[in-house]
PDB file of C-alpha atoms in Angstrom:
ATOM      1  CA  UNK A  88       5.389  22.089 117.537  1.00  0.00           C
ATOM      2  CA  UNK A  89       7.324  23.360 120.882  1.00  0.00           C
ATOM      3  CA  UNK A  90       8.972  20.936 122.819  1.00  0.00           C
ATOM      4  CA  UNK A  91      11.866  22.245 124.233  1.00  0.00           C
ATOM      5  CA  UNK A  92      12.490  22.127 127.882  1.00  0.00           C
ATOM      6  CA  UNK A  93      13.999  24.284 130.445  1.00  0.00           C
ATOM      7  CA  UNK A  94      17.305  22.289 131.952  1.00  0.00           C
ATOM      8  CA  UNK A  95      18.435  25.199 134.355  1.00  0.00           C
ATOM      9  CA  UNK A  96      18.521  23.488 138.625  1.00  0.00           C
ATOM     10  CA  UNK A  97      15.768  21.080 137.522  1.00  0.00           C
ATOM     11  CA  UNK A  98      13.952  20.285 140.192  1.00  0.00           C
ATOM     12  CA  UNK A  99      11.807  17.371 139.271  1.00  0.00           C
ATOM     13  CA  UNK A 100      12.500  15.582 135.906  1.00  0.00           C
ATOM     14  CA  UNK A 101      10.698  12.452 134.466  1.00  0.00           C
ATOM     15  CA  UNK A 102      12.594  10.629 131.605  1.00  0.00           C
ATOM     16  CA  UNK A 103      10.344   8.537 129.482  1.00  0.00           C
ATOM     17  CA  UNK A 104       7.840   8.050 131.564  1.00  0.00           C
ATOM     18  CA  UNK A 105       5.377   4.748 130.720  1.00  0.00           C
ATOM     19  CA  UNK A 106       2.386   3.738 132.624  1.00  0.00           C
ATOM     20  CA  UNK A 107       0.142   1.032 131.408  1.00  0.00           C
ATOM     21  CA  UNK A 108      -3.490  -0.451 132.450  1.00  0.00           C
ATOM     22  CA  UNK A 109      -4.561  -3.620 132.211  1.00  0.00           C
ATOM     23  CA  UNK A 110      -6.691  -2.326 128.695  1.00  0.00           C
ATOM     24  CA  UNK A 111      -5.207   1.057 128.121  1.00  0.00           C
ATOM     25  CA  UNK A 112      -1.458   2.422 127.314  1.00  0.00           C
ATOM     26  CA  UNK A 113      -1.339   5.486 129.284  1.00  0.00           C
ATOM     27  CA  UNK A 114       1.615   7.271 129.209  1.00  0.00           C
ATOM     28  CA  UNK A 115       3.833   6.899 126.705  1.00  0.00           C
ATOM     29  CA  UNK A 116       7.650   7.854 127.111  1.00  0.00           C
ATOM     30  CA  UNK A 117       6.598  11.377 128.697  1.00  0.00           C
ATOM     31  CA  UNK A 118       9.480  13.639 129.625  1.00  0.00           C
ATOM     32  CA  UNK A 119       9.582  16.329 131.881  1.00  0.00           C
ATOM     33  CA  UNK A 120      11.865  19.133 133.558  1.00  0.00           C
ATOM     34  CA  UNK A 121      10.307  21.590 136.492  1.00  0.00           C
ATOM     35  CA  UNK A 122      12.648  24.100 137.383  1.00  0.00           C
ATOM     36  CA  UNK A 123      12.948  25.164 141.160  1.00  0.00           C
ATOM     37  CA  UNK A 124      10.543  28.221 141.218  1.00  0.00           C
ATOM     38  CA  UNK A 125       8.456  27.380 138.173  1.00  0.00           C
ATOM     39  CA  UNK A 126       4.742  27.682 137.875  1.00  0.00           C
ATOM     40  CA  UNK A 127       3.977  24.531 135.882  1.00  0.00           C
ATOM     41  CA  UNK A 128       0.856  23.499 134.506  1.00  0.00           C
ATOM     42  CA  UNK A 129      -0.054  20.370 132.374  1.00  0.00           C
ATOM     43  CA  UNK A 130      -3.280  20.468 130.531  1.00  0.00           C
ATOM     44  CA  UNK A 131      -4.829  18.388 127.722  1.00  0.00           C
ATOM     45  CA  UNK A 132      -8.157  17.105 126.830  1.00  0.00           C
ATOM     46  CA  UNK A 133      -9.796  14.522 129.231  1.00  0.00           C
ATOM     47  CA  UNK A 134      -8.395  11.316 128.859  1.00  0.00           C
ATOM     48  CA  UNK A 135      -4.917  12.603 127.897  1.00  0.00           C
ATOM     49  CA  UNK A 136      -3.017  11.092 131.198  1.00  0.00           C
ATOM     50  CA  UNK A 137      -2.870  14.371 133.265  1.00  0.00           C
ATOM     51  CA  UNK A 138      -3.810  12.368 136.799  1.00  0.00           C
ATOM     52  CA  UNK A 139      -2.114   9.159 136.129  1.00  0.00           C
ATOM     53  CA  UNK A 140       1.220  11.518 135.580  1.00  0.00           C
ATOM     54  CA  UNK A 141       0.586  13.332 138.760  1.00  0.00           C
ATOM     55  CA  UNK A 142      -0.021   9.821 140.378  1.00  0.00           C
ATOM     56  CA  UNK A 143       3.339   9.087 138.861  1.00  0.00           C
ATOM     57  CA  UNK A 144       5.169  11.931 139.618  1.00  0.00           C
ATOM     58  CA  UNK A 145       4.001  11.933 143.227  1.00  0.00           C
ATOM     59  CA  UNK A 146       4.578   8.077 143.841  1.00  0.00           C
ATOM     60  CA  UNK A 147       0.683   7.032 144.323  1.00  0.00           C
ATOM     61  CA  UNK A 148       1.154   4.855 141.910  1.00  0.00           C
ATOM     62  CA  UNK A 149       4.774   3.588 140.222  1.00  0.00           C
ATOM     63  CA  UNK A 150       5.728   3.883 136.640  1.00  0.00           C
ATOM     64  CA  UNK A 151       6.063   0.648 134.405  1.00  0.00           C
ATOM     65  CA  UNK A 152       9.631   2.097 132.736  1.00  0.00           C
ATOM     66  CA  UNK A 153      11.300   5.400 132.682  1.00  0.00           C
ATOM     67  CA  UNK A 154      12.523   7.640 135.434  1.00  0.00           C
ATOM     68  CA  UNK A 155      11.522  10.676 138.218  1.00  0.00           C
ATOM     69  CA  UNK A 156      14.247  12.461 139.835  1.00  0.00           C
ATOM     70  CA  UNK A 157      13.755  14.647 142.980  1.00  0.00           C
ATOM     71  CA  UNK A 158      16.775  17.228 143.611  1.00  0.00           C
ATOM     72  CA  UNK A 159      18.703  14.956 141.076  1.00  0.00           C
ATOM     73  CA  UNK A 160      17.985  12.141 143.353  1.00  0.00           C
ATOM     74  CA  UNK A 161      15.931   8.783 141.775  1.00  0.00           C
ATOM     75  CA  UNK A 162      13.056   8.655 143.297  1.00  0.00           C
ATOM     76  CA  UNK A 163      10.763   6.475 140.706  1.00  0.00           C
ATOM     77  CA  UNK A 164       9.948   3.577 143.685  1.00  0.00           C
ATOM     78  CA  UNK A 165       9.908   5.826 146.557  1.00  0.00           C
ATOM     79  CA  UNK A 166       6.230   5.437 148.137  1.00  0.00           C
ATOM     80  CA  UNK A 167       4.061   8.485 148.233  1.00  0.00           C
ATOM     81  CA  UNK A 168       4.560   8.951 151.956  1.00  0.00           C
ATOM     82  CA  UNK A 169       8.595   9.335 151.817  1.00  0.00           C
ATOM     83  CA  UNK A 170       8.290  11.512 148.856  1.00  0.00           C
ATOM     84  CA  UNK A 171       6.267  13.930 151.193  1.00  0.00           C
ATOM     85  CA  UNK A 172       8.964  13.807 153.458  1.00  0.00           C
ATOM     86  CA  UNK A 173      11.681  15.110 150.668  1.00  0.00           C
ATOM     87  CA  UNK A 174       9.067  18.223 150.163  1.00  0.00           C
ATOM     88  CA  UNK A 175       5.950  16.973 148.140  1.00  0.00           C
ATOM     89  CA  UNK A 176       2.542  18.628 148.801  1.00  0.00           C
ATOM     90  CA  UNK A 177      -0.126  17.835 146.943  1.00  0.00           C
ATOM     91  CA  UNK A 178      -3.887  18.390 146.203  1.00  0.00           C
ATOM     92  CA  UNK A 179      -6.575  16.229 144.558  1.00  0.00           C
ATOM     93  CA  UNK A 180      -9.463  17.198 142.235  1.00  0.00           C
ATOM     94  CA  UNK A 181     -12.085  16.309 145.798  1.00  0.00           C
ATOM     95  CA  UNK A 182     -10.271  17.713 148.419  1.00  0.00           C
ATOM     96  CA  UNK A 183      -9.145  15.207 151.173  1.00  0.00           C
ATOM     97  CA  UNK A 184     -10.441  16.552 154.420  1.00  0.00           C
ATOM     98  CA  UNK A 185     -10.864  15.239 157.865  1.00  0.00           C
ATOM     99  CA  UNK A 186     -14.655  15.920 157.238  1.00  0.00           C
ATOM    100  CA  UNK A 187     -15.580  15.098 161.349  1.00  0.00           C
ATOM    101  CA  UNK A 188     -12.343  17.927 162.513  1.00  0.00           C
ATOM    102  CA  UNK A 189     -12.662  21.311 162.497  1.00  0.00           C
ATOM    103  CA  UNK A 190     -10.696  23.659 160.208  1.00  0.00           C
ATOM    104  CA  UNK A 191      -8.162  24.344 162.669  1.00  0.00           C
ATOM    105  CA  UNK A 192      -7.866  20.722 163.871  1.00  0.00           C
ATOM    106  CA  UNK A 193      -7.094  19.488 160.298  1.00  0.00           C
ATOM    107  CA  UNK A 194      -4.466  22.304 160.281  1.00  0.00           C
ATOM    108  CA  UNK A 195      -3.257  21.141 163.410  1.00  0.00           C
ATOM    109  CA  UNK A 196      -3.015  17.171 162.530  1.00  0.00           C
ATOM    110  CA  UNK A 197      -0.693  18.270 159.222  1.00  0.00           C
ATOM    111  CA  UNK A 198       1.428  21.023 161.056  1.00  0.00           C
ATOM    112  CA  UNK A 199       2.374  17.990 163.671  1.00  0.00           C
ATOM    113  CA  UNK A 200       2.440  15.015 160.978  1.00  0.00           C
ATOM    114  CA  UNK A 201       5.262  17.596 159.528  1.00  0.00           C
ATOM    115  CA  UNK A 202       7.030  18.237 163.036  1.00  0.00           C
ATOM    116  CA  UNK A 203       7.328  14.021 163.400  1.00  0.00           C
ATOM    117  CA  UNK A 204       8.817  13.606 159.694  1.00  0.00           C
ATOM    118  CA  UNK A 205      11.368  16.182 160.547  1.00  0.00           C
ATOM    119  CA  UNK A 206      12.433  14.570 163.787  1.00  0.00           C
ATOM    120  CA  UNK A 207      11.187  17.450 165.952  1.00  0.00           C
ATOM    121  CA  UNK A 208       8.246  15.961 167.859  1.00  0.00           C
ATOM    122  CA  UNK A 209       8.720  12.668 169.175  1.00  0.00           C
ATOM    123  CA  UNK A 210       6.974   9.652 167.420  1.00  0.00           C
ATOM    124  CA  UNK A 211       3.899   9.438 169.240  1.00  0.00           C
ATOM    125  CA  UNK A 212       0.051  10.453 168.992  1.00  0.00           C
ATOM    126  CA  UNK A 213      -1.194  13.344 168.508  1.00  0.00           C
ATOM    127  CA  UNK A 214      -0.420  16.063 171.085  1.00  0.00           C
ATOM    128  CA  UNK A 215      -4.257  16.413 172.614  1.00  0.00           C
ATOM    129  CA  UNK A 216      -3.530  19.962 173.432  1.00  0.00           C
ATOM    130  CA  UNK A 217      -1.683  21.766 170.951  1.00  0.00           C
ATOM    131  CA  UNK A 218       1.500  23.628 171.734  1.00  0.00           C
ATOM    132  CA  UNK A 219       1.767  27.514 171.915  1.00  0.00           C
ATOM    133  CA  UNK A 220       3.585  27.772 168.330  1.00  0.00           C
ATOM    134  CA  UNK A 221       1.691  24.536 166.966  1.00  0.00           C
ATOM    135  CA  UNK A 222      -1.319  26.555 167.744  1.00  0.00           C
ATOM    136  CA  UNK A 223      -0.130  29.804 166.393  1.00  0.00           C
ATOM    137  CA  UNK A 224       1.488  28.546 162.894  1.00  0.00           C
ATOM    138  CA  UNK A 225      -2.221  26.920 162.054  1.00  0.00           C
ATOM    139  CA  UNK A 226      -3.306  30.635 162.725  1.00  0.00           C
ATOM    140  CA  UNK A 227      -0.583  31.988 160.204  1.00  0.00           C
ATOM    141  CA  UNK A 228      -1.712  29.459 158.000  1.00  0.00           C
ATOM    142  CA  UNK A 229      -5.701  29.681 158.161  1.00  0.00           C
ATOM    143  CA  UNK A 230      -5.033  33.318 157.793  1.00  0.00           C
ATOM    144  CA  UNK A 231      -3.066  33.143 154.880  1.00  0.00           C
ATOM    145  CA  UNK A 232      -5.771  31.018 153.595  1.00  0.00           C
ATOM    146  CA  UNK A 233      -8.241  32.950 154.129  1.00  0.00           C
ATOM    147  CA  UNK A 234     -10.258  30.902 156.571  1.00  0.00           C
ATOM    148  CA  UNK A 235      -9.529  32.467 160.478  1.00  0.00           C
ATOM    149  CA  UNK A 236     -12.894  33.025 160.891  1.00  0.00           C
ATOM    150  CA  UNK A 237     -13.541  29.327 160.140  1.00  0.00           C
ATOM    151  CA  UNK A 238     -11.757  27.916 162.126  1.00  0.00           C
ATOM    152  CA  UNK A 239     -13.846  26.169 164.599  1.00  0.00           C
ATOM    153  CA  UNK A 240     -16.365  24.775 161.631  1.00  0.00           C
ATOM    154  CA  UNK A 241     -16.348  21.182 160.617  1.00  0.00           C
ATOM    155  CA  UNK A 242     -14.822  20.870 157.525  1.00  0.00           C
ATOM    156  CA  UNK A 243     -17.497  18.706 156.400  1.00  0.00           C
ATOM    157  CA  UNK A 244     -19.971  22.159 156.588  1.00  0.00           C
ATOM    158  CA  UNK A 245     -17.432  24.306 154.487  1.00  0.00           C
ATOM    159  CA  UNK A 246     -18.154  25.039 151.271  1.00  0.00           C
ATOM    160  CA  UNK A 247     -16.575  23.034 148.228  1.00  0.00           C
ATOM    161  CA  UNK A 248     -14.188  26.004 147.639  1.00  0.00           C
ATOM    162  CA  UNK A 249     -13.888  26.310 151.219  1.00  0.00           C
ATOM    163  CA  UNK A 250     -12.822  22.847 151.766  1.00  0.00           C
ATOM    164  CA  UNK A 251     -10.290  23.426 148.629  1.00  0.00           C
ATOM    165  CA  UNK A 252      -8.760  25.798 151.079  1.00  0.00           C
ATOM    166  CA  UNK A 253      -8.631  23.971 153.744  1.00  0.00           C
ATOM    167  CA  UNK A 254      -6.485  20.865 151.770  1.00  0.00           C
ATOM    168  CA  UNK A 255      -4.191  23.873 150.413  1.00  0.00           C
ATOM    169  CA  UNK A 256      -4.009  24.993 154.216  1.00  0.00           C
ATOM    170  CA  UNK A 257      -2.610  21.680 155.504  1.00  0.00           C
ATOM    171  CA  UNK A 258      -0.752  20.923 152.591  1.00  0.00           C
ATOM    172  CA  UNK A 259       1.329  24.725 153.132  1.00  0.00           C
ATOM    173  CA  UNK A 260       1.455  22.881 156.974  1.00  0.00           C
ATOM    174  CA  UNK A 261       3.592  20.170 155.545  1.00  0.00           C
ATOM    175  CA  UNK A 262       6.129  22.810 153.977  1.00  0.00           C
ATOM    176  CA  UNK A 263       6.322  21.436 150.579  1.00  0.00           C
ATOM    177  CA  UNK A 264       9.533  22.148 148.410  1.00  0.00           C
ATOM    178  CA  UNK A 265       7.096  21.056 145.503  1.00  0.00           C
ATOM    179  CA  UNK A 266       3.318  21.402 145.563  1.00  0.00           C
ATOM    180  CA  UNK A 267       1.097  19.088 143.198  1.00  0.00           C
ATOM    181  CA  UNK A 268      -2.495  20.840 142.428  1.00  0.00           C
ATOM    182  CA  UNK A 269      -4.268  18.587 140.907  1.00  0.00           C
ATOM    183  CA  UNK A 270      -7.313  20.629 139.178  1.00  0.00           C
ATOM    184  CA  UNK A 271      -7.134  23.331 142.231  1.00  0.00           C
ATOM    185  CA  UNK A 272     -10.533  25.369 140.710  1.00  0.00           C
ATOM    186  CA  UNK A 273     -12.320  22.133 139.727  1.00  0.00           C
ATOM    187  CA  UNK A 274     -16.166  22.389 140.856  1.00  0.00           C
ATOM    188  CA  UNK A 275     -15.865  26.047 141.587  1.00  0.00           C
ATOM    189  CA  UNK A 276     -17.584  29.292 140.564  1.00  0.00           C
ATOM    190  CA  UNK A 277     -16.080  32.207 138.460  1.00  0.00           C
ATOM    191  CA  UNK A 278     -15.763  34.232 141.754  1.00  0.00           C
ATOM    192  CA  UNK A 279     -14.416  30.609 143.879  1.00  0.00           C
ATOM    193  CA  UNK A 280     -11.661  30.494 140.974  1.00  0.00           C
ATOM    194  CA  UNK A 281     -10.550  33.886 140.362  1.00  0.00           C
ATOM    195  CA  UNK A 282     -10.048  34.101 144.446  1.00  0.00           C
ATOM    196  CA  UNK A 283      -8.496  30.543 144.189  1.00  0.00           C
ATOM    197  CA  UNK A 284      -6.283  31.820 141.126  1.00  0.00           C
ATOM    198  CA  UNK A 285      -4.835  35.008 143.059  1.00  0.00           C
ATOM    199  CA  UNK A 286      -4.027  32.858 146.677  1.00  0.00           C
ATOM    200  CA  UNK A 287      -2.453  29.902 144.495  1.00  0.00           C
ATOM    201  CA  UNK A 288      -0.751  32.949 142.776  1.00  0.00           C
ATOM    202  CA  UNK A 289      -0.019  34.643 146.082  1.00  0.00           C
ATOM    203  CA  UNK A 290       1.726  31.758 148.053  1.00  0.00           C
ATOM    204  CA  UNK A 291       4.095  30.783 145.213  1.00  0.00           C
ATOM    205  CA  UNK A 292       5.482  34.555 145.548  1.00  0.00           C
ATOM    206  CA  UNK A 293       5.442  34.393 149.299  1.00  0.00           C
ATOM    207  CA  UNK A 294       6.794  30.851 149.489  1.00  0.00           C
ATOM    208  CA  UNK A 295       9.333  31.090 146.814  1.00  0.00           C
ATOM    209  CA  UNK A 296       7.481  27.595 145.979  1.00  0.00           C
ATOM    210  CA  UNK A 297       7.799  25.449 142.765  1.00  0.00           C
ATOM    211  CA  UNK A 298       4.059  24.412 141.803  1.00  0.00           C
ATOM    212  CA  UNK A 299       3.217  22.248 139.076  1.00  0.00           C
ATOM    213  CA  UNK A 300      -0.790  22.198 138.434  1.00  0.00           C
ATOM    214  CA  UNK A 301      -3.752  20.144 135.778  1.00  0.00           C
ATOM    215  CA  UNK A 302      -6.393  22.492 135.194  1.00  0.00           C
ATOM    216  CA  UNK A 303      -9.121  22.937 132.557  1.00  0.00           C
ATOM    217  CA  UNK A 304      -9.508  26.138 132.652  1.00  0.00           C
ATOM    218  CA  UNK A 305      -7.252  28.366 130.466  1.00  0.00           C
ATOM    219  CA  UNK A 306      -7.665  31.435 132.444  1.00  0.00           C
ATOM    220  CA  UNK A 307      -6.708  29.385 135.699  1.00  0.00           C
ATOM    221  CA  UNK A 308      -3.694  28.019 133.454  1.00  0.00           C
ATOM    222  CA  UNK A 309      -2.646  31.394 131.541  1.00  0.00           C
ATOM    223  CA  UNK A 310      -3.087  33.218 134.844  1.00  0.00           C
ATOM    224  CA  UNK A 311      -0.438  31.417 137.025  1.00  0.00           C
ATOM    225  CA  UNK A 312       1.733  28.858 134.812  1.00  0.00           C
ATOM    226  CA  UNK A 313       5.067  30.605 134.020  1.00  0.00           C
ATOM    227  CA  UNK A 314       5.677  27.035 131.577  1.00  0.00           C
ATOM    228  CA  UNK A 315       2.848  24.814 129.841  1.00  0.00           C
ATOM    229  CA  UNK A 316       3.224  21.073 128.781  1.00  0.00           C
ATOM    230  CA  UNK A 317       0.059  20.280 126.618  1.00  0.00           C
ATOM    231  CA  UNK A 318      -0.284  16.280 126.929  1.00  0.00           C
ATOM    232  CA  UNK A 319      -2.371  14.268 124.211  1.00  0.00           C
ATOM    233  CA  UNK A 320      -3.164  10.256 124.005  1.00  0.00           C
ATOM    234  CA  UNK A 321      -0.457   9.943 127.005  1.00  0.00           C
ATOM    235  CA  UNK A 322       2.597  11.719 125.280  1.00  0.00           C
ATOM    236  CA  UNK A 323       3.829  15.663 125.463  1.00  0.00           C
ATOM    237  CA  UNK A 324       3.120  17.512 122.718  1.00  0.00           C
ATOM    238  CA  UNK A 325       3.971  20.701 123.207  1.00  0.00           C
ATOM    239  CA  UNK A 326       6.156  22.498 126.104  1.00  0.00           C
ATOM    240  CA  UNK A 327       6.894  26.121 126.313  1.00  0.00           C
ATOM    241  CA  UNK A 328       5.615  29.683 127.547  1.00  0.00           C
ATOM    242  CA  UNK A 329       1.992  30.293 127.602  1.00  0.00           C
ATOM    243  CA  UNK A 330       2.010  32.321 124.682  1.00  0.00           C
ATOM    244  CA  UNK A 331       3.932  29.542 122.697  1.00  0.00           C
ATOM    245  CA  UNK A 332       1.878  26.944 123.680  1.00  0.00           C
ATOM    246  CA  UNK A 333      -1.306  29.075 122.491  1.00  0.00           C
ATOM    247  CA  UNK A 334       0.057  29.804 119.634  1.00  0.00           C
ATOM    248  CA  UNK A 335       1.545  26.195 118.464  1.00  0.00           C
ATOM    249  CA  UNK A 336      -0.575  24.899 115.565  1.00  0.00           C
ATOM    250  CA  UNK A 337      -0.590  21.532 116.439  1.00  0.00           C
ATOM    251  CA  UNK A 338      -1.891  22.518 120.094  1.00  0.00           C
ATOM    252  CA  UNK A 339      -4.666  24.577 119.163  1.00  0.00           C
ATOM    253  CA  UNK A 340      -6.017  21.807 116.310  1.00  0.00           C
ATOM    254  CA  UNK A 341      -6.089  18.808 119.100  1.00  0.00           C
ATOM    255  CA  UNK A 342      -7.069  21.148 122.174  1.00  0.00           C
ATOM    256  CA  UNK A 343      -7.526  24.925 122.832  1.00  0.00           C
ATOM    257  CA  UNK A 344      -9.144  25.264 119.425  1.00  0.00           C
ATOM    258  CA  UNK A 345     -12.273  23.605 120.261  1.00  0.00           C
ATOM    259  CA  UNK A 346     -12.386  24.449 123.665  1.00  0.00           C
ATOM    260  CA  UNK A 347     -10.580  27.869 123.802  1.00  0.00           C
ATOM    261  CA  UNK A 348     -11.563  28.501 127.882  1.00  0.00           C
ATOM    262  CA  UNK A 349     -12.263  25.110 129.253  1.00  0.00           C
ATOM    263  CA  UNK A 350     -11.676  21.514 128.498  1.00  0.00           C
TER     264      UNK A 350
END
């Protein structure tokens, strides 16, 4: 069993970590340590506590004991919106679009919901016409995206992986120190994830950006995660390289030995 964890300008650390249901213990004492510039995935079999951590972790919902530390600083009953304004981004398994807005205007609502939270556009409505460099950083960032030539479609006519884009797209707007991808290929084809898998890939080179990710698919998971914590009935098993983690006994009984690609 591997659970050793790296230490070196931790980034985001949760100590003992406990969230409980009404019916169900779900997280029990989990710990934690993302180091700036990791590629972090947790996986484990369905039921294990992988959303309820991110929902933890991102402040959607609060833990019942135990700690999460931002840049050393506690952050365990900050609200989900001010931990976004530290340098969260984050993604959900449906992506959360503005379904009625085009590509570019959803672009445009999270490249000026950023300029407010950093004090450089006055608090106010949106701006009805978009300034010169609002309007060209949502072109740097539908191109890096992939979806320029989209830009004027409703989001609610993109495809699924499309629309997968499009949340990544305004969550890059935000500037993240941190981004949360919460099952980033879920729903998609072979083709949808492998192209998913290289941009996710892509931007944390680019960015220099710490990502920490739930996925089911090991190839997703083996192809970007630089660490792997395997959780199982709400506690860490396992944490380590990819190879460790595949090769830990205890891991591939309880998970990748049934299920060797997806879970």
């Amino acid at each position: 069993m591997i659970l050793h964890d790296a230490t070196t300008n931790p980034l985001l650390v949760a100590t003992n970590v406990v969230k409980d249901y009404p019916s169900v213990k779900v997280l029990k004492g989990v710990n934690l340590s993302v180091t700036e510039g990791d590629s972090f995935a947790v996986i484990g079999p369905n039921g294990a506590g992988k959303t309820t951590l991110f929902k933890v972790l991102t402040g959607e919902v609060f833990a019942d004991r135990g700690t999460v530390r931002f840049e050393g600083n506690d952050v365990t009953r900050m609200p989900e919106w001010k931990r976004v304004r530290l340098g969260f981004g984050r993604s959900f398994q449906v992506a959360r679009v503005f379904k009625e807005l085009s590509t570019q205007e959803n672009v445009v609502i999270a490249i000026e919901a950023h300029e407010r939270n950093t004090g450089r556009r006055p608090a106010r409505r949106l701006a009805c016409r978009p300034s010169p460099d609002v309007r060209e950083a949502v072109e740097q960032t539908l191109l890096e995206v992939g979806l320029i030539d989209k830009r004027d479609e409703p989001a609610r006519l993109l495809s699924h992986g499309d629309k997968k884009r499009l949340e990544l797209a305004m969550s890059l707007a935000l500037q993240p120190r941190i981004l949360m991808l919460d099952e980033p290929t879920a729903g998609m084809s072979p083709a949808d994830r492998r192209a998913a898998t290289e941009l996710i890939a892509a931007i944390r080179v680019r960015h220099r950006m710490t990502i920490i990710l739930t996925e089911h698919d090991m190839e997703v998971v083996f192809g970007l995660a630089s660490r792997v914590a395997v959780l199982h009935q709400g506690a860490v098993i396992a944490t380590g390289t990819p190879a460790e983690v595949r090769d830990d006994a205890m891991v591939r009984e309880i998970y990748l030995g049934s299920e060797s690609a997806h879970a």
